[in-house]
PDB file of C-alpha atoms and ligand atoms in Angstrom:
ATOM      1  CA  MET A   6     -17.225 -61.513 -11.375  1.00 94.00           C
ATOM      2  CA  LEU A   7     -17.707 -57.762 -11.450  1.00 98.00           C
ATOM      3  CA  LEU A   8     -14.013 -56.852 -11.523  1.00 98.00           C
ATOM      4  CA  GLN A   9     -12.390 -59.774 -13.352  1.00 98.00           C
ATOM      5  CA  GLY A  10      -8.768 -58.874 -14.149  1.00 97.00           C
ATOM      6  CA  LYS A  11      -9.154 -55.211 -13.098  1.00 98.00           C
ATOM      7  CA  LYS A  12      -6.097 -53.747 -11.376  1.00 98.00           C
ATOM      8  CA  ALA A  13      -6.927 -52.014  -8.097  1.00 99.00           C
ATOM      9  CA  LEU A  14      -4.416 -49.968  -6.096  1.00 99.00           C
ATOM     10  CA  ILE A  15      -5.572 -49.416  -2.511  1.00 98.00           C
ATOM     11  CA  PHE A  16      -4.264 -46.769  -0.096  1.00 98.00           C
ATOM     12  CA  GLY A  17      -5.081 -46.932   3.624  1.00 98.00           C
ATOM     13  CA  ILE A  18      -5.058 -50.512   4.877  1.00 97.00           C
ATOM     14  CA  ALA A  19      -3.610 -50.271   8.392  1.00 95.00           C
ATOM     15  CA  ASN A  20      -5.039 -53.571   9.701  1.00 95.00           C
ATOM     16  CA  GLU A  21      -8.000 -55.967   9.329  1.00 96.00           C
ATOM     17  CA  ARG A  22     -10.346 -53.391  10.776  1.00 97.00           C
ATOM     18  CA  SER A  23      -9.543 -50.775   8.138  1.00 97.00           C
ATOM     19  CA  ILE A  24     -12.364 -49.836   5.797  1.00 98.00           C
ATOM     20  CA  ALA A  25      -9.859 -50.341   2.974  1.00 98.00           C
ATOM     21  CA  TYR A  26      -9.474 -53.976   4.096  1.00 98.00           C
ATOM     22  CA  GLY A  27     -13.228 -54.501   3.652  1.00 98.00           C
ATOM     23  CA  ILE A  28     -12.995 -52.937   0.202  1.00 98.00           C
ATOM     24  CA  ALA A  29      -9.955 -55.021  -0.762  1.00 98.00           C
ATOM     25  CA  SER A  30     -11.565 -58.312   0.288  1.00 98.00           C
ATOM     26  CA  GLN A  31     -14.759 -57.585  -1.643  1.00 98.00           C
ATOM     27  CA  MET A  32     -12.760 -56.604  -4.725  1.00 98.00           C
ATOM     28  CA  LYS A  33     -10.693 -59.777  -4.460  1.00 98.00           C
ATOM     29  CA  GLN A  34     -13.843 -61.906  -4.379  1.00 98.00           C
ATOM     30  CA  GLN A  35     -14.945 -60.218  -7.596  1.00 98.00           C
ATOM     31  CA  GLY A  36     -11.752 -61.128  -9.429  1.00 98.00           C
ATOM     32  CA  ALA A  37      -9.702 -57.924  -9.087  1.00 98.00           C
ATOM     33  CA  ARG A  38      -5.907 -57.926  -8.962  1.00 98.00           C
ATOM     34  CA  LEU A  39      -4.764 -55.980  -5.914  1.00 98.00           C
ATOM     35  CA  ALA A  40      -1.817 -53.838  -4.809  1.00 98.00           C
ATOM     36  CA  PHE A  41      -1.598 -52.063  -1.474  1.00 98.00           C
ATOM     37  CA  SER A  42       0.159 -48.883  -0.504  1.00 98.00           C
ATOM     38  CA  TYR A  43       1.262 -48.281   3.079  1.00 97.00           C
ATOM     39  CA  ALA A  44       2.516 -45.117   4.775  1.00 96.00           C
ATOM     40  CA  GLY A  45       5.716 -46.336   6.433  1.00 93.00           C
ATOM     41  CA  GLU A  46       7.768 -49.202   7.825  1.00 91.00           C
ATOM     42  CA  ALA A  47       5.781 -49.407  11.081  1.00 90.00           C
ATOM     43  CA  ILE A  48       2.645 -50.309   9.146  1.00 91.00           C
ATOM     44  CA  LYS A  49       4.434 -52.648   6.708  1.00 93.00           C
ATOM     45  CA  LYS A  50       4.737 -55.401   9.332  1.00 92.00           C
ATOM     46  CA  ARG A  51       0.971 -55.344   9.738  1.00 92.00           C
ATOM     47  CA  ILE A  52       0.044 -55.269   6.076  1.00 94.00           C
ATOM     48  CA  ASP A  53       2.544 -57.887   4.832  1.00 96.00           C
ATOM     49  CA  PRO A  54       0.315 -60.734   6.082  1.00 97.00           C
ATOM     50  CA  ILE A  55      -2.779 -59.015   4.689  1.00 97.00           C
ATOM     51  CA  GLY A  56      -1.054 -58.791   1.314  1.00 98.00           C
ATOM     52  CA  GLU A  57      -0.423 -62.543   1.470  1.00 98.00           C
ATOM     53  CA  GLU A  58      -3.925 -63.354   2.633  1.00 97.00           C
ATOM     54  CA  LEU A  59      -5.567 -61.394  -0.187  1.00 98.00           C
ATOM     55  CA  GLY A  60      -2.962 -62.365  -2.777  1.00 98.00           C
ATOM     56  CA  ALA A  61      -1.787 -58.821  -3.531  1.00 98.00           C
ATOM     57  CA  ASP A  62       0.518 -58.603  -6.572  1.00 98.00           C
ATOM     58  CA  PHE A  63       2.817 -56.194  -4.680  1.00 98.00           C
ATOM     59  CA  LEU A  64       2.997 -53.653  -1.833  1.00 98.00           C
ATOM     60  CA  VAL A  65       4.392 -50.170  -2.260  1.00 98.00           C
ATOM     61  CA  GLN A  66       5.438 -47.644   0.379  1.00 98.00           C
ATOM     62  CA  CYS A  67       3.990 -44.142   0.040  1.00 98.00           C
ATOM     63  CA  ASP A  68       3.588 -41.370   2.581  1.00 98.00           C
ATOM     64  CA  VAL A  69       0.982 -39.291   0.767  1.00 98.00           C
ATOM     65  CA  THR A  70       2.393 -36.049   2.174  1.00 98.00           C
ATOM     66  CA  SER A  71       5.601 -36.556   0.188  1.00 98.00           C
ATOM     67  CA  ASP A  72       5.661 -35.621  -3.516  1.00 98.00           C
ATOM     68  CA  GLU A  73       8.724 -37.836  -3.925  1.00 98.00           C
ATOM     69  CA  ASP A  74       6.919 -40.832  -2.428  1.00 98.00           C
ATOM     70  CA  VAL A  75       3.883 -40.268  -4.640  1.00 98.00           C
ATOM     71  CA  THR A  76       6.053 -40.095  -7.773  1.00 98.00           C
ATOM     72  CA  ARG A  77       8.037 -43.171  -6.757  1.00 98.00           C
ATOM     73  CA  CYS A  78       4.835 -45.035  -5.950  1.00 98.00           C
ATOM     74  CA  ALA A  79       3.401 -44.241  -9.405  1.00 98.00           C
ATOM     75  CA  ASP A  80       6.668 -45.393 -11.031  1.00 98.00           C
ATOM     76  CA  THR A  81       6.577 -48.658  -9.075  1.00 98.00           C
ATOM     77  CA  VAL A  82       2.987 -49.327 -10.091  1.00 98.00           C
ATOM     78  CA  ARG A  83       3.793 -48.581 -13.750  1.00 98.00           C
ATOM     79  CA  ASP A  84       6.748 -50.999 -13.594  1.00 98.00           C
ATOM     80  CA  HIS A  85       4.577 -53.797 -12.182  1.00 98.00           C
ATOM     81  CA  TRP A  86       1.315 -53.310 -14.033  1.00 98.00           C
ATOM     82  CA  GLY A  87       1.755 -50.742 -16.811  1.00 98.00           C
ATOM     83  CA  ASP A  88      -1.752 -49.400 -16.213  1.00 98.00           C
ATOM     84  CA  ILE A  89      -4.489 -49.397 -13.560  1.00 98.00           C
ATOM     85  CA  ASP A  90      -8.296 -49.450 -13.416  1.00 98.00           C
ATOM     86  CA  ILE A  91      -9.186 -48.649  -9.808  1.00 99.00           C
ATOM     87  CA  LEU A  92      -7.675 -46.316  -7.207  1.00 99.00           C
ATOM     88  CA  VAL A  93      -8.975 -46.394  -3.634  1.00 99.00           C
ATOM     89  CA  HIS A  94      -8.098 -43.464  -1.331  1.00 99.00           C
ATOM     90  CA  SER A  95      -8.881 -44.488   2.237  1.00 98.00           C
ATOM     91  CA  VAL A  96      -6.455 -42.240   4.071  1.00 98.00           C
ATOM     92  CA  ALA A  97      -6.978 -39.564   6.709  1.00 98.00           C
ATOM     93  CA  PHE A  98      -5.181 -38.098   9.679  1.00 97.00           C
ATOM     94  CA  ALA A  99      -5.547 -35.339  12.273  1.00 97.00           C
ATOM     95  CA  ASN A 100      -3.825 -34.722  15.569  1.00 97.00           C
ATOM     96  CA  ARG A 101      -5.683 -36.326  18.461  1.00 95.00           C
ATOM     97  CA  ASP A 102      -5.782 -32.942  20.234  1.00 96.00           C
ATOM     98  CA  ASP A 103      -7.768 -31.523  17.344  1.00 96.00           C
ATOM     99  CA  LEU A 104     -10.438 -34.228  17.610  1.00 95.00           C
ATOM    100  CA  LYS A 105     -11.882 -33.001  20.875  1.00 95.00           C
ATOM    101  CA  GLY A 106     -12.989 -29.792  22.529  1.00 96.00           C
ATOM    102  CA  ARG A 107     -13.707 -26.620  20.572  1.00 97.00           C
ATOM    103  CA  PHE A 108     -13.008 -26.432  16.825  1.00 98.00           C
ATOM    104  CA  ILE A 109     -12.059 -22.784  17.318  1.00 98.00           C
ATOM    105  CA  ASP A 110      -8.881 -23.902  19.084  1.00 98.00           C
ATOM    106  CA  THR A 111      -7.481 -25.695  16.010  1.00 98.00           C
ATOM    107  CA  SER A 112      -3.917 -24.545  15.310  1.00 98.00           C
ATOM    108  CA  ARG A 113      -2.767 -23.512  11.846  1.00 98.00           C
ATOM    109  CA  ASP A 114      -0.406 -26.488  11.736  1.00 98.00           C
ATOM    110  CA  GLY A 115      -3.079 -28.949  12.849  1.00 98.00           C
ATOM    111  CA  PHE A 116      -5.505 -27.553  10.294  1.00 98.00           C
ATOM    112  CA  LEU A 117      -2.999 -27.790   7.443  1.00 98.00           C
ATOM    113  CA  LEU A 118      -1.869 -31.275   8.473  1.00 98.00           C
ATOM    114  CA  ALA A 119      -5.437 -32.621   8.326  1.00 98.00           C
ATOM    115  CA  GLN A 120      -6.034 -30.945   4.962  1.00 98.00           C
ATOM    116  CA  ASN A 121      -2.735 -32.191   3.565  1.00 98.00           C
ATOM    117  CA  ILE A 122      -3.082 -35.879   4.501  1.00 98.00           C
ATOM    118  CA  SER A 123      -6.847 -36.185   4.226  1.00 98.00           C
ATOM    119  CA  ALA A 124      -7.727 -34.012   1.209  1.00 99.00           C
ATOM    120  CA  TYR A 125      -4.801 -32.727  -0.866  1.00 98.00           C
ATOM    121  CA  SER A 126      -3.463 -36.278  -1.085  1.00 98.00           C
ATOM    122  CA  LEU A 127      -6.428 -37.188  -3.299  1.00 99.00           C
ATOM    123  CA  VAL A 128      -5.481 -34.452  -5.758  1.00 99.00           C
ATOM    124  CA  SER A 129      -1.835 -35.468  -5.844  1.00 98.00           C
ATOM    125  CA  LEU A 130      -2.636 -39.172  -6.302  1.00 98.00           C
ATOM    126  CA  CYS A 131      -5.067 -38.423  -9.131  1.00 98.00           C
ATOM    127  CA  LYS A 132      -2.431 -36.295 -10.834  1.00 98.00           C
ATOM    128  CA  ALA A 133       0.235 -38.991 -10.489  1.00 98.00           C
ATOM    129  CA  PHE A 134      -1.973 -41.875 -11.660  1.00 98.00           C
ATOM    130  CA  GLU A 135      -4.055 -40.170 -14.349  1.00 98.00           C
ATOM    131  CA  PRO A 136      -1.534 -40.959 -17.119  1.00 98.00           C
ATOM    132  CA  MET A 137      -1.735 -44.714 -16.451  1.00 98.00           C
ATOM    133  CA  MET A 138      -5.469 -44.972 -15.722  1.00 98.00           C
ATOM    134  CA  ASN A 139      -7.473 -46.883 -18.286  1.00 98.00           C
ATOM    135  CA  GLN A 140     -10.578 -45.506 -19.966  1.00 97.00           C
ATOM    136  CA  GLY A 141     -13.508 -46.456 -17.710  1.00 97.00           C
ATOM    137  CA  GLY A 142     -11.230 -46.226 -14.667  1.00 98.00           C
ATOM    138  CA  SER A 143     -12.672 -45.468 -11.240  1.00 98.00           C
ATOM    139  CA  VAL A 144     -11.260 -43.517  -8.289  1.00 99.00           C
ATOM    140  CA  MET A 145     -12.944 -43.462  -4.899  1.00 99.00           C
ATOM    141  CA  ALA A 146     -12.353 -41.681  -1.599  1.00 99.00           C
ATOM    142  CA  MET A 147     -13.829 -42.195   1.875  1.00 98.00           C
ATOM    143  CA  THR A 148     -15.719 -39.400   3.575  1.00 98.00           C
ATOM    144  CA  TYR A 149     -18.010 -38.827   6.549  1.00 98.00           C
ATOM    145  CA  TYR A 150     -21.172 -36.868   7.349  1.00 98.00           C
ATOM    146  CA  GLY A 151     -19.171 -34.529   9.622  1.00 98.00           C
ATOM    147  CA  SER A 152     -18.315 -32.675   6.400  1.00 98.00           C
ATOM    148  CA  GLU A 153     -21.839 -31.253   6.189  1.00 98.00           C
ATOM    149  CA  LYS A 154     -23.142 -31.226   9.760  1.00 98.00           C
ATOM    150  CA  VAL A 155     -21.386 -30.424  12.987  1.00 97.00           C
ATOM    151  CA  ILE A 156     -20.526 -33.697  14.727  1.00 95.00           C
ATOM    152  CA  THR A 157     -19.184 -33.174  18.227  1.00 94.00           C
ATOM    153  CA  ASN A 158     -15.384 -33.605  18.361  1.00 95.00           C
ATOM    154  CA  TYR A 159     -15.004 -34.361  14.624  1.00 96.00           C
ATOM    155  CA  ASN A 160     -13.878 -30.745  14.243  1.00 98.00           C
ATOM    156  CA  VAL A 161     -10.855 -30.295  11.970  1.00 98.00           C
ATOM    157  CA  MET A 162     -11.579 -33.579  10.189  1.00 98.00           C
ATOM    158  CA  GLY A 163     -15.070 -32.405   9.272  1.00 98.00           C
ATOM    159  CA  VAL A 164     -13.534 -29.426   7.514  1.00 98.00           C
ATOM    160  CA  ALA A 165     -10.968 -31.677   5.792  1.00 99.00           C
ATOM    161  CA  LYS A 166     -13.786 -33.963   4.595  1.00 98.00           C
ATOM    162  CA  ALA A 167     -15.667 -30.950   3.206  1.00 99.00           C
ATOM    163  CA  THR A 168     -12.530 -30.139   1.207  1.00 99.00           C
ATOM    164  CA  LEU A 169     -12.204 -33.752   0.126  1.00 99.00           C
ATOM    165  CA  GLU A 170     -15.782 -33.826  -1.178  1.00 99.00           C
ATOM    166  CA  ALA A 171     -15.278 -30.597  -3.109  1.00 99.00           C
ATOM    167  CA  CYS A 172     -12.049 -32.059  -4.530  1.00 99.00           C
ATOM    168  CA  VAL A 173     -14.042 -35.093  -5.732  1.00 99.00           C
ATOM    169  CA  ARG A 174     -16.341 -32.787  -7.721  1.00 98.00           C
ATOM    170  CA  TYR A 175     -13.543 -30.720  -9.282  1.00 99.00           C
ATOM    171  CA  LEU A 176     -11.490 -33.831 -10.046  1.00 99.00           C
ATOM    172  CA  ALA A 177     -14.570 -35.445 -11.621  1.00 99.00           C
ATOM    173  CA  ALA A 178     -14.788 -32.530 -14.034  1.00 98.00           C
ATOM    174  CA  ASP A 179     -11.103 -32.907 -14.989  1.00 98.00           C
ATOM    175  CA  LEU A 180     -10.949 -36.702 -15.184  1.00 98.00           C
ATOM    176  CA  GLY A 181     -14.265 -37.050 -16.992  1.00 98.00           C
ATOM    177  CA  GLU A 182     -12.553 -35.852 -20.160  1.00 96.00           C
ATOM    178  CA  LYS A 183     -10.610 -39.126 -20.119  1.00 96.00           C
ATOM    179  CA  GLY A 184     -13.572 -41.327 -19.219  1.00 98.00           C
ATOM    180  CA  ILE A 185     -12.308 -41.719 -15.643  1.00 98.00           C
ATOM    181  CA  ARG A 186     -14.871 -41.443 -12.845  1.00 98.00           C
ATOM    182  CA  ILE A 187     -14.305 -40.358  -9.242  1.00 99.00           C
ATOM    183  CA  ASN A 188     -16.774 -40.592  -6.361  1.00 99.00           C
ATOM    184  CA  ALA A 189     -16.783 -40.700  -2.574  1.00 99.00           C
ATOM    185  CA  LEU A 190     -18.395 -43.133  -0.164  1.00 99.00           C
ATOM    186  CA  SER A 191     -19.753 -41.467   2.953  1.00 98.00           C
ATOM    187  CA  ALA A 192     -19.532 -44.269   5.492  1.00 98.00           C
ATOM    188  CA  GLY A 193     -21.283 -44.383   8.817  1.00 98.00           C
ATOM    189  CA  PRO A 194     -19.017 -44.630  11.862  1.00 98.00           C
ATOM    190  CA  ILE A 195     -16.970 -47.844  12.125  1.00 97.00           C
ATOM    191  CA  LYS A 196     -14.551 -48.783  14.894  1.00 96.00           C
ATOM    192  CA  THR A 197     -11.034 -48.584  13.394  1.00 94.00           C
ATOM    193  CA  LEU A 198      -7.605 -47.262  14.318  1.00 91.00           C
ATOM    194  CA  ALA A 199      -8.405 -43.853  12.822  1.00 89.00           C
ATOM    195  CA  SER A 200     -11.812 -43.499  14.487  1.00 92.00           C
ATOM    196  CA  SER A 201     -10.403 -44.477  17.886  1.00 88.00           C
ATOM    197  CA  GLY A 202      -8.715 -41.052  17.856  1.00 86.00           C
ATOM    198  CA  ILE A 203     -12.085 -39.292  17.922  1.00 86.00           C
ATOM    199  CA  SER A 204     -13.217 -38.376  21.403  1.00 85.00           C
ATOM    200  CA  GLY A 205     -16.608 -39.847  22.346  1.00 88.00           C
ATOM    201  CA  PHE A 206     -16.722 -42.154  19.315  1.00 91.00           C
ATOM    202  CA  LYS A 207     -18.813 -44.752  21.208  1.00 93.00           C
ATOM    203  CA  THR A 208     -21.582 -42.205  21.604  1.00 93.00           C
ATOM    204  CA  ILE A 209     -21.613 -41.635  17.850  1.00 93.00           C
ATOM    205  CA  LEU A 210     -21.969 -45.408  17.268  1.00 96.00           C
ATOM    206  CA  HIS A 211     -24.786 -45.586  19.778  1.00 96.00           C
ATOM    207  CA  THR A 212     -26.677 -42.689  18.159  1.00 96.00           C
ATOM    208  CA  ILE A 213     -26.747 -44.569  14.834  1.00 97.00           C
ATOM    209  CA  GLU A 214     -28.248 -47.656  16.468  1.00 97.00           C
ATOM    210  CA  GLU A 215     -30.911 -45.480  18.016  1.00 98.00           C
ATOM    211  CA  ARG A 216     -31.771 -43.108  15.180  1.00 97.00           C
ATOM    212  CA  ALA A 217     -30.729 -44.486  11.772  1.00 98.00           C
ATOM    213  CA  PRO A 218     -33.498 -46.141   9.721  1.00 98.00           C
ATOM    214  CA  LEU A 219     -31.679 -49.502   9.792  1.00 98.00           C
ATOM    215  CA  HIS A 220     -30.923 -49.241  13.551  1.00 98.00           C
ATOM    216  CA  ARG A 221     -27.483 -50.799  13.199  1.00 98.00           C
ATOM    217  CA  ASN A 222     -23.972 -49.636  12.470  1.00 98.00           C
ATOM    218  CA  VAL A 223     -22.467 -50.363   9.070  1.00 98.00           C
ATOM    219  CA  THR A 224     -19.518 -52.702   8.617  1.00 98.00           C
ATOM    220  CA  GLN A 225     -16.386 -52.650   6.502  1.00 98.00           C
ATOM    221  CA  ASN A 226     -18.140 -55.139   4.216  1.00 98.00           C
ATOM    222  CA  ASP A 227     -21.146 -52.844   3.727  1.00 98.00           C
ATOM    223  CA  VAL A 228     -18.719 -50.191   2.508  1.00 98.00           C
ATOM    224  CA  GLY A 229     -16.819 -52.781   0.461  1.00 98.00           C
ATOM    225  CA  LYS A 230     -19.973 -53.786  -1.402  1.00 98.00           C
ATOM    226  CA  ALA A 231     -20.746 -50.161  -2.284  1.00 98.00           C
ATOM    227  CA  ALA A 232     -17.137 -49.879  -3.456  1.00 99.00           C
ATOM    228  CA  LEU A 233     -17.816 -52.710  -5.921  1.00 98.00           C
ATOM    229  CA  TYR A 234     -20.602 -50.652  -7.440  1.00 98.00           C
ATOM    230  CA  LEU A 235     -18.357 -47.597  -7.778  1.00 98.00           C
ATOM    231  CA  ALA A 236     -15.389 -49.575  -9.099  1.00 98.00           C
ATOM    232  CA  SER A 237     -17.349 -51.560 -11.662  1.00 98.00           C
ATOM    233  CA  ASP A 238     -19.271 -50.834 -14.812  1.00 97.00           C
ATOM    234  CA  LEU A 239     -22.471 -50.891 -12.719  1.00 98.00           C
ATOM    235  CA  SER A 240     -21.854 -47.194 -11.959  1.00 98.00           C
ATOM    236  CA  SER A 241     -20.727 -46.253 -15.491  1.00 98.00           C
ATOM    237  CA  GLY A 242     -22.910 -43.122 -15.539  1.00 98.00           C
ATOM    238  CA  THR A 243     -21.985 -41.805 -12.090  1.00 98.00           C
ATOM    239  CA  THR A 244     -19.178 -39.391 -11.234  1.00 98.00           C
ATOM    240  CA  GLY A 245     -18.537 -36.586  -8.737  1.00 99.00           C
ATOM    241  CA  GLU A 246     -21.059 -38.070  -6.290  1.00 98.00           C
ATOM    242  CA  ILE A 247     -21.103 -38.697  -2.570  1.00 98.00           C
ATOM    243  CA  ILE A 248     -22.801 -42.052  -1.913  1.00 98.00           C
ATOM    244  CA  TYR A 249     -23.983 -42.751   1.631  1.00 98.00           C
ATOM    245  CA  VAL A 250     -23.370 -46.103   3.298  1.00 98.00           C
ATOM    246  CA  ASP A 251     -24.650 -45.069   6.697  1.00 98.00           C
ATOM    247  CA  SER A 252     -27.784 -47.110   7.518  1.00 98.00           C
ATOM    248  CA  GLY A 253     -29.697 -44.088   6.222  1.00 98.00           C
ATOM    249  CA  TYR A 254     -28.678 -41.807   9.110  1.00 98.00           C
ATOM    250  CA  ASN A 255     -28.146 -38.751   6.890  1.00 98.00           C
ATOM    251  CA  ILE A 256     -31.811 -38.562   5.860  1.00 98.00           C
ATOM    252  CA  MET A 257     -33.086 -38.214   9.418  1.00 97.00           C
ATOM    253  CA  GLY A 258     -34.140 -34.771  10.634  1.00 91.00           C
TER     254      GLY A 258
HETATM  255  O1  LIG B  19     -15.801 -44.381  11.206  1.00 90.18           O
HETATM  256  C1  LIG B  19     -14.891 -44.497  10.409  1.00 90.18           C
HETATM  257  N1  LIG B  19     -13.879 -45.283  10.655  1.00 90.18           N
HETATM  258  C2  LIG B  19     -14.966 -43.734   9.125  1.00 90.18           C
HETATM  259  C3  LIG B  19     -13.833 -43.547   8.379  1.00 90.18           C
HETATM  260  C4  LIG B  19     -16.263 -43.179   8.709  1.00 90.18           C
HETATM  261  C5  LIG B  19     -16.233 -42.501   7.445  1.00 90.18           C
HETATM  262  C6  LIG B  19     -15.074 -42.322   6.743  1.00 90.18           C
HETATM  263  N2  LIG B  19     -13.891 -42.830   7.216  1.00 90.18           N
HETATM  264  C7  LIG B  19     -12.702 -42.618   6.436  1.00 90.18           C
HETATM  265  C8  LIG B  19     -11.496 -42.087   7.150  1.00 90.18           C
HETATM  266  O2  LIG B  19     -11.595 -40.704   7.404  1.00 90.18           O
HETATM  267  C9  LIG B  19     -10.414 -42.407   6.138  1.00 90.18           C
HETATM  268  O3  LIG B  19     -10.450 -41.473   5.067  1.00 90.18           O
HETATM  269  O4  LIG B  19     -12.266 -43.823   5.879  1.00 90.18           O
HETATM  270  C10 LIG B  19     -10.880 -43.754   5.610  1.00 90.18           C
HETATM  271  C11 LIG B  19     -10.187 -44.960   6.231  1.00 90.18           C
HETATM  272  O5  LIG B  19     -10.269 -44.878   7.618  1.00 90.18           O
HETATM  273  P1  LIG B  19     -10.287 -46.131   8.623  1.00 90.18           P
HETATM  274  O6  LIG B  19     -10.375 -47.382   7.861  1.00 90.18           O
HETATM  275  O7  LIG B  19     -11.292 -45.801   9.647  1.00 90.18           O
HETATM  276  O8  LIG B  19      -8.893 -45.981   9.367  1.00 90.18           O
HETATM  277  P2  LIG B  19      -7.489 -46.777   9.445  1.00 90.18           P
HETATM  278  O9  LIG B  19      -7.706 -48.235   9.433  1.00 90.18           O
HETATM  279  O10 LIG B  19      -6.755 -46.192  10.605  1.00 90.18           O
HETATM  280  O11 LIG B  19      -6.785 -46.332   8.099  1.00 90.18           O
HETATM  281  C12 LIG B  19      -6.398 -45.017   7.868  1.00 90.18           C
HETATM  282  C13 LIG B  19      -4.999 -45.076   7.354  1.00 90.18           C
HETATM  283  C14 LIG B  19      -3.816 -45.056   8.315  1.00 90.18           C
HETATM  284  O12 LIG B  19      -3.666 -45.938   9.241  1.00 90.18           O
HETATM  285  P3  LIG B  19      -2.839 -45.473  10.615  1.00 90.18           P
HETATM  286  O13 LIG B  19      -2.026 -46.656  10.980  1.00 90.18           O
HETATM  287  O14 LIG B  19      -1.997 -44.259  10.302  1.00 90.18           O
HETATM  288  O15 LIG B  19      -3.946 -45.143  11.598  1.00 90.18           O
HETATM  289  O16 LIG B  19      -4.630 -43.934   6.625  1.00 90.18           O
HETATM  290  C15 LIG B  19      -3.273 -44.126   6.331  1.00 90.18           C
HETATM  291  C16 LIG B  19      -2.723 -45.132   7.295  1.00 90.18           C
HETATM  292  O17 LIG B  19      -2.618 -46.407   6.728  1.00 90.18           O
HETATM  293  N3  LIG B  19      -2.472 -42.920   6.439  1.00 90.18           N
HETATM  294  C17 LIG B  19      -1.568 -42.591   5.512  1.00 90.18           C
HETATM  295  N4  LIG B  19      -1.230 -43.193   4.348  1.00 90.18           N
HETATM  296  C18 LIG B  19      -0.262 -42.625   3.625  1.00 90.18           C
HETATM  297  N5  LIG B  19       0.367 -41.495   3.993  1.00 90.18           N
HETATM  298  C19 LIG B  19      -0.962 -41.416   5.961  1.00 90.18           C
HETATM  299  C20 LIG B  19       0.048 -40.865   5.153  1.00 90.18           C
HETATM  300  N6  LIG B  19       0.685 -39.745   5.486  1.00 90.18           N
HETATM  301  N7  LIG B  19      -1.517 -41.085   7.165  1.00 90.18           N
HETATM  302  C21 LIG B  19      -2.434 -42.006   7.433  1.00 90.18           C
END
């Protein structure tokens, strides 16, 4: 049991297809105690049964764009657990209109919205949870290759992921002083609610099967297993890194 008794708070389970669901189930199998955060009431109906299935200790509502919600969420977690060991950030959002066509057409509001939900939220969650994170604690965020290369239609989200990855490095420098590590998993494309908003997503999936060294798309469980490495003592010397779980696609020229 890699995570026996460790307390893991997970943001971003929308349904059973969510990457965060794959992470949560792997962590459960390795003995972690779980709590899930959900954005709003609409999602609660869907994650209640998932909370039961995976034996979550509690669920807590938090829209990551609201400072009040983030503070209340941290208070709730402190009341239930007192401290935490693992924080999983698996949250992103951009307007559907900004995930197609020319990047140049992105509006100021659309740009800021994507940055706010998909990148700044990591900073605000780290700030809120730092005081109750145990020594040896681990934070992880989910990113995608569109942060470094131009992926057709990924547009504003690629820029938000570039911010997110830079945030991981700066946060690693801050949190390292307390023995807390933070890394990102760069997952290959996976069919989920969020990715269904990206125009031409099927083509992206197909390209991986054709060109990636492993010639298959990754699954939520592939990402979940890498999350075990980042969450556990197995990665005790690693922080500020972007780890690829993408069938090797990023190495191809
Ligand atoms: O191909 C993919 N699916 C990849 C996803 C490849 C590489 C990375 N990622 C990333 C995503 O960008 C995201 O950061 O993984 C993370 C999780 O994405 P997912 O599992 O693909 O998507 P999904 O199951 O839709 O979960 C994202 C969730 C939202 O679900 P909704 O129902 O809104 O689609 O992010 C959450 C919400 O649960 N979320 C919020 N949570 C709190 N406050 C907010 C918010 N304001 N907005 C969205």
